[in-house]
Short mmCIF file of C-alpha atoms and ligand atoms in Angstrom, two decimals:
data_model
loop_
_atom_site.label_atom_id
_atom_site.label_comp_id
_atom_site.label_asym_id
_atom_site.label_seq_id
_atom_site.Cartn_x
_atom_site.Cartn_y
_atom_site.Cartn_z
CA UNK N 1 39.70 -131.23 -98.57
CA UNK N 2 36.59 -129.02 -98.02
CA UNK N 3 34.17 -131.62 -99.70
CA UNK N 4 32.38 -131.19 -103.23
CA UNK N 5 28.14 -130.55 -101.57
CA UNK N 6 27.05 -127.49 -103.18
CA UNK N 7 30.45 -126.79 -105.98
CA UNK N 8 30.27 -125.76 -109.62
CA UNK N 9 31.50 -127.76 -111.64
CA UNK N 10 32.46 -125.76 -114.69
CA UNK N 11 35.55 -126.89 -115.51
CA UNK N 12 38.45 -129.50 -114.06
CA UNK N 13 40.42 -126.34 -113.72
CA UNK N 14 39.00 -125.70 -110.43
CA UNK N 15 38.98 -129.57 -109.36
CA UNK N 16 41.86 -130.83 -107.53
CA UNK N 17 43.38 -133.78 -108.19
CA UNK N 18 42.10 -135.31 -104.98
CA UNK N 19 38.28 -134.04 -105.85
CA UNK N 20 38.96 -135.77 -109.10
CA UNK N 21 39.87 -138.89 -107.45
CA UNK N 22 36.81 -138.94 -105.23
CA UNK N 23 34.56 -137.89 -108.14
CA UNK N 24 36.06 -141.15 -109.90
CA UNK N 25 36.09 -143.41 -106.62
CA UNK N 26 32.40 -142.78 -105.92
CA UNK N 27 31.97 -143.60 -109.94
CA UNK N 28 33.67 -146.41 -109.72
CA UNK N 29 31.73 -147.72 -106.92
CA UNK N 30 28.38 -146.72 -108.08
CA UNK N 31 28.98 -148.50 -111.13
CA UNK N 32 29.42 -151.84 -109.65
CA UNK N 33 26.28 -151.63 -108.09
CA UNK N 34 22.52 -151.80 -109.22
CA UNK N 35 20.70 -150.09 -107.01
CA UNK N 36 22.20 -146.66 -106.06
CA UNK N 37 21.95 -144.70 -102.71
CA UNK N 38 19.13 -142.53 -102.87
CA UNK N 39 21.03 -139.35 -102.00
CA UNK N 40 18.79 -137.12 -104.44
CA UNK N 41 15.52 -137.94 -102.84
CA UNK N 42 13.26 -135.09 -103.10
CA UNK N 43 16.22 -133.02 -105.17
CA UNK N 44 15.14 -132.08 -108.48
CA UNK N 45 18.37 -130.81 -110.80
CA UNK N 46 16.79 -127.89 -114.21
CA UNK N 47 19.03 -129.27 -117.47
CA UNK N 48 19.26 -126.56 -119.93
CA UNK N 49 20.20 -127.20 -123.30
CA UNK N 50 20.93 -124.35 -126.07
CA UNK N 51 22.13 -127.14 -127.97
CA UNK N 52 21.47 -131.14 -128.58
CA UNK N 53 22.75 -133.73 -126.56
CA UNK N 54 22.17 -137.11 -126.45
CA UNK N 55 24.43 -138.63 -124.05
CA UNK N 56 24.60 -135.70 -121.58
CA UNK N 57 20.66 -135.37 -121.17
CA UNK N 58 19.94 -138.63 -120.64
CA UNK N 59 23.28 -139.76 -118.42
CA UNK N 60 22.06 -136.84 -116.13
CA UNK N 61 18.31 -137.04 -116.36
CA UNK N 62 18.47 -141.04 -115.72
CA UNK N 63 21.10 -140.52 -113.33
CA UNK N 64 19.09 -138.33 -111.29
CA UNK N 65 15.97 -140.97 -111.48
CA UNK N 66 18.13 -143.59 -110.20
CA UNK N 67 19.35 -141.16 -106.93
CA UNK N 68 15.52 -140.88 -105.74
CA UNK N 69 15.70 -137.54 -107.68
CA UNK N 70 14.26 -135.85 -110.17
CA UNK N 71 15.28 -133.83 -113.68
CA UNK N 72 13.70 -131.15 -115.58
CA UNK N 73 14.83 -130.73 -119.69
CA UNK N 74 14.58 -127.41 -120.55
CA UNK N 75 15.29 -126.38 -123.94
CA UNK N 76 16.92 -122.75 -124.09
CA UNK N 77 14.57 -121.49 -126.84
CA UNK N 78 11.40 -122.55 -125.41
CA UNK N 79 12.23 -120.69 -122.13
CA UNK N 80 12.26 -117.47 -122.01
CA UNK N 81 16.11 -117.09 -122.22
CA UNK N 82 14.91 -117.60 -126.17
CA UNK N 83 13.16 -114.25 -125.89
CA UNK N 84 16.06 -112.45 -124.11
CA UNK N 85 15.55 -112.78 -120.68
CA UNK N 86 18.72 -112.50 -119.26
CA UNK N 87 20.88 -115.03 -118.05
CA UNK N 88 21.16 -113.62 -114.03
CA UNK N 89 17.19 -113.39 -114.00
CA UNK N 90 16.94 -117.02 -114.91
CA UNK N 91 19.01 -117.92 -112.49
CA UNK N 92 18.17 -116.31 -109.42
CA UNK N 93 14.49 -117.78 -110.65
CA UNK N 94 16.01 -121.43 -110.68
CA UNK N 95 17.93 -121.22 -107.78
CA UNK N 96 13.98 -120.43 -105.95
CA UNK N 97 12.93 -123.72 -106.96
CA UNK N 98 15.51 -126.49 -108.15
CA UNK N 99 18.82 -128.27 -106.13
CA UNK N 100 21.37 -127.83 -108.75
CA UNK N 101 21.38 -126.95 -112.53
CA UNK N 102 22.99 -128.35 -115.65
CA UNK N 103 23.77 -126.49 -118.66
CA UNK N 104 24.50 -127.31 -122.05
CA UNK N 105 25.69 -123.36 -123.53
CA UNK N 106 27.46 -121.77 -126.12
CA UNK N 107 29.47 -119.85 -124.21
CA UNK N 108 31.05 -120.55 -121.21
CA UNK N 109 30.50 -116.61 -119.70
CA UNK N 110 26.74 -117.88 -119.65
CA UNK N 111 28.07 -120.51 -117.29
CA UNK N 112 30.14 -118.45 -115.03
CA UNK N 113 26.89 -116.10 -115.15
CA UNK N 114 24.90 -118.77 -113.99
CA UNK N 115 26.81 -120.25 -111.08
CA UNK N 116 27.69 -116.09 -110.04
CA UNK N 117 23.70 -115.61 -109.89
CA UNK N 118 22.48 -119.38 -108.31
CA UNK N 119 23.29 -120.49 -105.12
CA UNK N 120 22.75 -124.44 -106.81
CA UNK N 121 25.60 -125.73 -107.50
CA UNK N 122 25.87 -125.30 -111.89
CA UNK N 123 27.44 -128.25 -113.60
CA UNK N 124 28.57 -127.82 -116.81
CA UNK N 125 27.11 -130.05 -119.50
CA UNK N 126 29.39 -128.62 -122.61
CA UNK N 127 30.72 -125.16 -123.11
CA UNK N 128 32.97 -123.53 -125.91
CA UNK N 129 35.55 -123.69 -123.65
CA UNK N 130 35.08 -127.63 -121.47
CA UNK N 131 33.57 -130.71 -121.21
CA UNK N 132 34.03 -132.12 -117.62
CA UNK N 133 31.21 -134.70 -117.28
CA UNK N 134 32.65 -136.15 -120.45
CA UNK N 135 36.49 -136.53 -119.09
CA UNK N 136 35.53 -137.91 -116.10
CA UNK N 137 34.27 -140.57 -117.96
CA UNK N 138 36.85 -140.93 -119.99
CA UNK N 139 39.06 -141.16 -117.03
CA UNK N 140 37.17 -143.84 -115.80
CA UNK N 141 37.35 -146.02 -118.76
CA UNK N 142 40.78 -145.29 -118.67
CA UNK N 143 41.01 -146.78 -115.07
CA UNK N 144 38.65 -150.05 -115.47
CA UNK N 145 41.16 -150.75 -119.00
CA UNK N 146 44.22 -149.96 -117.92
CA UNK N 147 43.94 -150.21 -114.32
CA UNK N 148 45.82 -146.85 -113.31
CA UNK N 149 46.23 -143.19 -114.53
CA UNK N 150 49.32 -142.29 -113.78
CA UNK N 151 52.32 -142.68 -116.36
CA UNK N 152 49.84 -143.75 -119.04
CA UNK N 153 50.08 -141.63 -122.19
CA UNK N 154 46.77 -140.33 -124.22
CA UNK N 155 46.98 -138.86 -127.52
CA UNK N 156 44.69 -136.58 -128.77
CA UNK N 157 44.09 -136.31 -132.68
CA UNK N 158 42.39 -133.75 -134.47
CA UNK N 159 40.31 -130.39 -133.32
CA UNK N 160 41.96 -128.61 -129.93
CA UNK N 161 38.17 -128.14 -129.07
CA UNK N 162 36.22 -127.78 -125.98
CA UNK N 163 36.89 -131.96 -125.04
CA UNK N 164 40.40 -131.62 -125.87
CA UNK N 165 40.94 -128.55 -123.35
CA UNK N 166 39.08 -130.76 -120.55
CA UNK N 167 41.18 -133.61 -121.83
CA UNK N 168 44.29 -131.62 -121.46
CA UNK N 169 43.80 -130.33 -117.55
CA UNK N 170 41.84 -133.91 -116.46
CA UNK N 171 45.04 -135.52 -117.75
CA UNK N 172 47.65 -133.31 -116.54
CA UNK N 173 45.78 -133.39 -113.17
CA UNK N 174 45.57 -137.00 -112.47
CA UNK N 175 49.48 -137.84 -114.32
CA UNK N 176 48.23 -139.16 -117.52
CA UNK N 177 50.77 -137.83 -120.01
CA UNK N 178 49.04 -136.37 -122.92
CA UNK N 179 50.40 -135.32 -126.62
CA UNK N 180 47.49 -133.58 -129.10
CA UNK N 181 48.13 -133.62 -132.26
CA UNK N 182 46.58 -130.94 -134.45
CA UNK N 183 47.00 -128.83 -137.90
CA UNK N 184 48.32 -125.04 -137.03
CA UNK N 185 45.43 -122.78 -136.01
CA UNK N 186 43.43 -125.26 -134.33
CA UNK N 187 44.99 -125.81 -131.02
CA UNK N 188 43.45 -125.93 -127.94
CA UNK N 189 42.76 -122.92 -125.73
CA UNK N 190 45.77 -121.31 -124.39
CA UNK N 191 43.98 -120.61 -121.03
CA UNK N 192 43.41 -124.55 -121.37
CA UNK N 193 47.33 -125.28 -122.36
CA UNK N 194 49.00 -122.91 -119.22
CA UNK N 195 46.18 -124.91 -116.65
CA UNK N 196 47.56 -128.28 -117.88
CA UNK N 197 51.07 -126.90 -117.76
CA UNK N 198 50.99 -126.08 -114.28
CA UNK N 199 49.01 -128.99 -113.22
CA UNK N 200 51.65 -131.12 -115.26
CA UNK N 201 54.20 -129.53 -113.28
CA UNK N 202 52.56 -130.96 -109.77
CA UNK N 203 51.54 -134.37 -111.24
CA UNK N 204 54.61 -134.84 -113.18
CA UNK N 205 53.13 -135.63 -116.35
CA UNK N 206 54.13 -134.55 -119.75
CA UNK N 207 52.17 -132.30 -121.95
CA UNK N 208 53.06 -132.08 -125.55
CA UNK N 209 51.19 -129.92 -128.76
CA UNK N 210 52.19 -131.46 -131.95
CA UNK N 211 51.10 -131.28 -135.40
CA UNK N 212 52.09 -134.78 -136.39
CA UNK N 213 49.32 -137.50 -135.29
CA UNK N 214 52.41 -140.41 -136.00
CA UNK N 215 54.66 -138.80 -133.37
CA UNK N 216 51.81 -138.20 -131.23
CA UNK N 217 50.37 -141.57 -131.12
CA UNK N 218 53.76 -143.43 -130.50
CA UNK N 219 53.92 -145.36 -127.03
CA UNK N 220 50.36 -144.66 -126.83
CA UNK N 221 47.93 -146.04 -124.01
CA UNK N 222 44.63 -144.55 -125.29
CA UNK N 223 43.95 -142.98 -128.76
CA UNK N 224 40.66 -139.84 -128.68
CA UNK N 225 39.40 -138.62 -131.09
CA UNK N 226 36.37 -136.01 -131.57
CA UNK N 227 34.22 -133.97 -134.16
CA UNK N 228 36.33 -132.00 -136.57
CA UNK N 229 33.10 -129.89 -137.03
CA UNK N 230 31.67 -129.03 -133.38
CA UNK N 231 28.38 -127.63 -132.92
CA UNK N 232 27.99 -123.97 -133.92
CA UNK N 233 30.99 -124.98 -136.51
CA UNK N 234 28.51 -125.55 -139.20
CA UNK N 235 29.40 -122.93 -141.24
CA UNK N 236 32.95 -123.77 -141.18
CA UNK N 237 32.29 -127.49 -141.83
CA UNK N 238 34.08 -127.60 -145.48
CA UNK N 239 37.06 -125.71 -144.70
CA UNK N 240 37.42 -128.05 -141.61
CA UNK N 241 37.29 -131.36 -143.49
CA UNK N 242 39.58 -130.21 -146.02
CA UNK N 243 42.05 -129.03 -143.20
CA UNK N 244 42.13 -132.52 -141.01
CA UNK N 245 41.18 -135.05 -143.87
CA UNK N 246 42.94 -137.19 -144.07
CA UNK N 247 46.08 -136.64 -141.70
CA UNK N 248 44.19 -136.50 -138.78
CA UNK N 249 41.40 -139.27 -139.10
CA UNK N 250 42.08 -141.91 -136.93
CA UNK N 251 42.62 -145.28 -139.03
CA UNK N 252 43.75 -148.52 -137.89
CA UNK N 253 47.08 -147.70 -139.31
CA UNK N 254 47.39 -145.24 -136.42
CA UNK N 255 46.02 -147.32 -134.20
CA UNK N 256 48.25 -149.53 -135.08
CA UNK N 257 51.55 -146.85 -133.87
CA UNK N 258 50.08 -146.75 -130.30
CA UNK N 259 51.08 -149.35 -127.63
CA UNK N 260 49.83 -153.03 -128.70
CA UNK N 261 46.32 -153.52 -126.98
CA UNK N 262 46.00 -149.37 -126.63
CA UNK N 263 42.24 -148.35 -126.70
CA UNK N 264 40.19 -145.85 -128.99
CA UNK N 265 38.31 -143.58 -127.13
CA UNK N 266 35.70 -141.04 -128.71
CA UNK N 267 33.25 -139.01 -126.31
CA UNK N 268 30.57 -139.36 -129.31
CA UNK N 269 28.47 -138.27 -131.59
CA UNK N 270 30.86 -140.27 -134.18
CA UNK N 271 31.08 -139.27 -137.76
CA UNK N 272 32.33 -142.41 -139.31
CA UNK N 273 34.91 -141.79 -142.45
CA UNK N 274 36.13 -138.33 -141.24
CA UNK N 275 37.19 -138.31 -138.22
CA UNK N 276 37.68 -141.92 -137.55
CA UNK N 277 36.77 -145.08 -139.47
CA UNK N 278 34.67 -147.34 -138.90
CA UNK N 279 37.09 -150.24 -138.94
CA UNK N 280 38.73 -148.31 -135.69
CA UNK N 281 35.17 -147.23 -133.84
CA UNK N 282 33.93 -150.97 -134.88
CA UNK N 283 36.88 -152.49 -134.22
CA UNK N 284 38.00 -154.78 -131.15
CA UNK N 285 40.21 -151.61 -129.60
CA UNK N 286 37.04 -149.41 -129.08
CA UNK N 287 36.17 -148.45 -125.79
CA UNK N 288 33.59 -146.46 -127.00
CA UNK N 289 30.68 -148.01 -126.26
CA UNK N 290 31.75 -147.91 -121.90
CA UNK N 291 33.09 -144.67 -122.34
CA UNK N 292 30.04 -143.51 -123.00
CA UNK N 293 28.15 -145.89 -120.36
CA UNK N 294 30.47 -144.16 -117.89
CA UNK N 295 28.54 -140.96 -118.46
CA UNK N 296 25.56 -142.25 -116.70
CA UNK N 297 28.30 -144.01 -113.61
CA UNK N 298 30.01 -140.35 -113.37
CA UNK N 299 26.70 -138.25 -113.50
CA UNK N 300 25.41 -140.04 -110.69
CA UNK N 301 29.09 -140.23 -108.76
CA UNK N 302 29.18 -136.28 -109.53
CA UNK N 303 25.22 -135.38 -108.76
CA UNK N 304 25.73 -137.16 -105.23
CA UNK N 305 28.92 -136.04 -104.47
CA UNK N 306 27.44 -132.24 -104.96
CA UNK N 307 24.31 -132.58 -103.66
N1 CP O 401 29.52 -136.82 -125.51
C1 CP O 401 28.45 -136.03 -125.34
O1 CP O 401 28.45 -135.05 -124.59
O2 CP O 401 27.35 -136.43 -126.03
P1 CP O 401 26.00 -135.62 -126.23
O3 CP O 401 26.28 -134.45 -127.11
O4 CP O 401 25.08 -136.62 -126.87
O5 CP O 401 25.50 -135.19 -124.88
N1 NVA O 402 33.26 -131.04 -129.52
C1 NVA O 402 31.90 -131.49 -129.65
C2 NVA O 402 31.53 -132.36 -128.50
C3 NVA O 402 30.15 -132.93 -128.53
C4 NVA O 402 29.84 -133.79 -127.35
C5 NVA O 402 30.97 -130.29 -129.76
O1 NVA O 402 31.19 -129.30 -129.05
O2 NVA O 402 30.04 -130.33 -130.56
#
């Protein structure tokens, strides 16, 4: 394995499952202790964000504190990609002064643009297309609950978005079967599916794309859910909730299909009543509230694996 210093990360899809592994080993570790390895000393990682984030931006910009390094939020429309300079230019500016850099985009081309024009590694903090900082979390809690990866069974219910393609290629990758569930015309990306397939095919997990959440749910380890509405959906926001409410909210009647003692997993921001309720977020089956710690345990596992 040739290592991870100095990768993109835009995607699993390039990951192998034993750079997946590692990623989660050194998370793992890290978590269990207090005081991490300052492997970032004197590093400083640019965060851009042409969207909000919560989680993301302060996993990473903590994370980066706590490796002896340092983070720099910058907000898309107050530099001067806002005014049109172009994504290339911005890059090969970066790349003079910072370690690695973090986006948050719209579109993952303005990723691949990035990492093509930046010798620092680019980490992908949400595109259209993925969310890998966000599944290897997920994979984590996954591990410290169930205690393995491989032959557990995830479903997915609701929008085949960007955390549902990551969802679908982390899975396949590391053996954790996964059925989504979703209404016709919301699927996840075929580019997404055929990766999974093929990494399915290695790992010998299943893959399934249903439109019933019952049938997908049954046998269940883990039930995910996300945003019917992601952001830049706004517009579309009506049409959505009328399409997946209510068949594919997440209630504790579902919950209640899945494998006794199964866990509800949601990578957050929650919108309590449509996509899930709160008795199921709330409830004593959520893992929510370490999934989302295990962005800050992956973020540093990840930032000192690649720096
Ligand atoms: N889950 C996640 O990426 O959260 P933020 O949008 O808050 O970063
Ligand atoms: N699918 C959501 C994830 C947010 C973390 C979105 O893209 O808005």
């Amino acid at each position: 394995m040739p290592g991870l210093k100095g990768r993109d990360i835009l995607s699993l899809v390039e990951l192998s499952p034993k750079e997946i592994a590692l990623i989660l080993r050194r998370s793992s570790i890290l978590a269990r202790r207090k005081s991490a390895p300052q492997r970032l000393r004197g590093k400083t990682v640019a965060m851009i964000f042409q969207k909000p984030s919560t989680r993301t931006r302060v996993s990473f910009e903590t994370a980066a504190a706590q490796l002896g390094g340092h983070a720099i939020y910058l907000s898309w429309n107050e530099m001067q990609l806002g005014r049109g300079e172009t994504i290339s230019d911005t890059a090969k500016v970066l790349d003079r002064y910072v370690d690695a850099i973090m986006a948050r985009v719209f579109s993952h081309d303005d990723l691949v643009a990035l990492a093509e024009n930046a010798d620092a590694p680019v980490v992908n903090g949400l595109s259209d297309k993925h969310h890998p900082c966000q599944i290897l979390a997920d994979l984590l809690t996954l591990i410290q609950y169930k205690k393995r990866l491989k032959g557990l069974k995830l479903a997915y219910v609701g929008d085949g978005n960007n955390v549902c393609n990551s969802l679908l290629v982390g899975c396949a990758k590391t053996g954790v079967n996964i059925a989504v569930a979703r209404p016709q015309g919301y699927g996840p990306d075929p580019d997404a599916v055929r990766h999974a397939r093929e990494a399915a095919a290695m790992s010998g997990a299943s893959i399934s794309i249903l439109e019933d959440p019952e049938e997908a749910v049954k046998a269940a380890d883990a039930i995910y859910t996300d945003t019917f509405v992601s952001m830049g959906m706004e517009k579309e926001k009506d049409a959505r909730l009328s399409t997946f409410i209510p068949k594919y909210r997440v209630n504790r009647e579902l919950l209640s299909q899945a494998k006794p003692g199964a866990i509800f997993l949601h990578c957050l921001p929650a919108h309590r009543g449509e996509e899930v309720t709160e008795d199921v977020i709330d409830g004593p089956q959520s893992a929510v509230w370490d999934e989302a710690e295990n962005r800050l345990h992956t973020a540093r596992g990840l930032l000192s694996l690649i720096l």
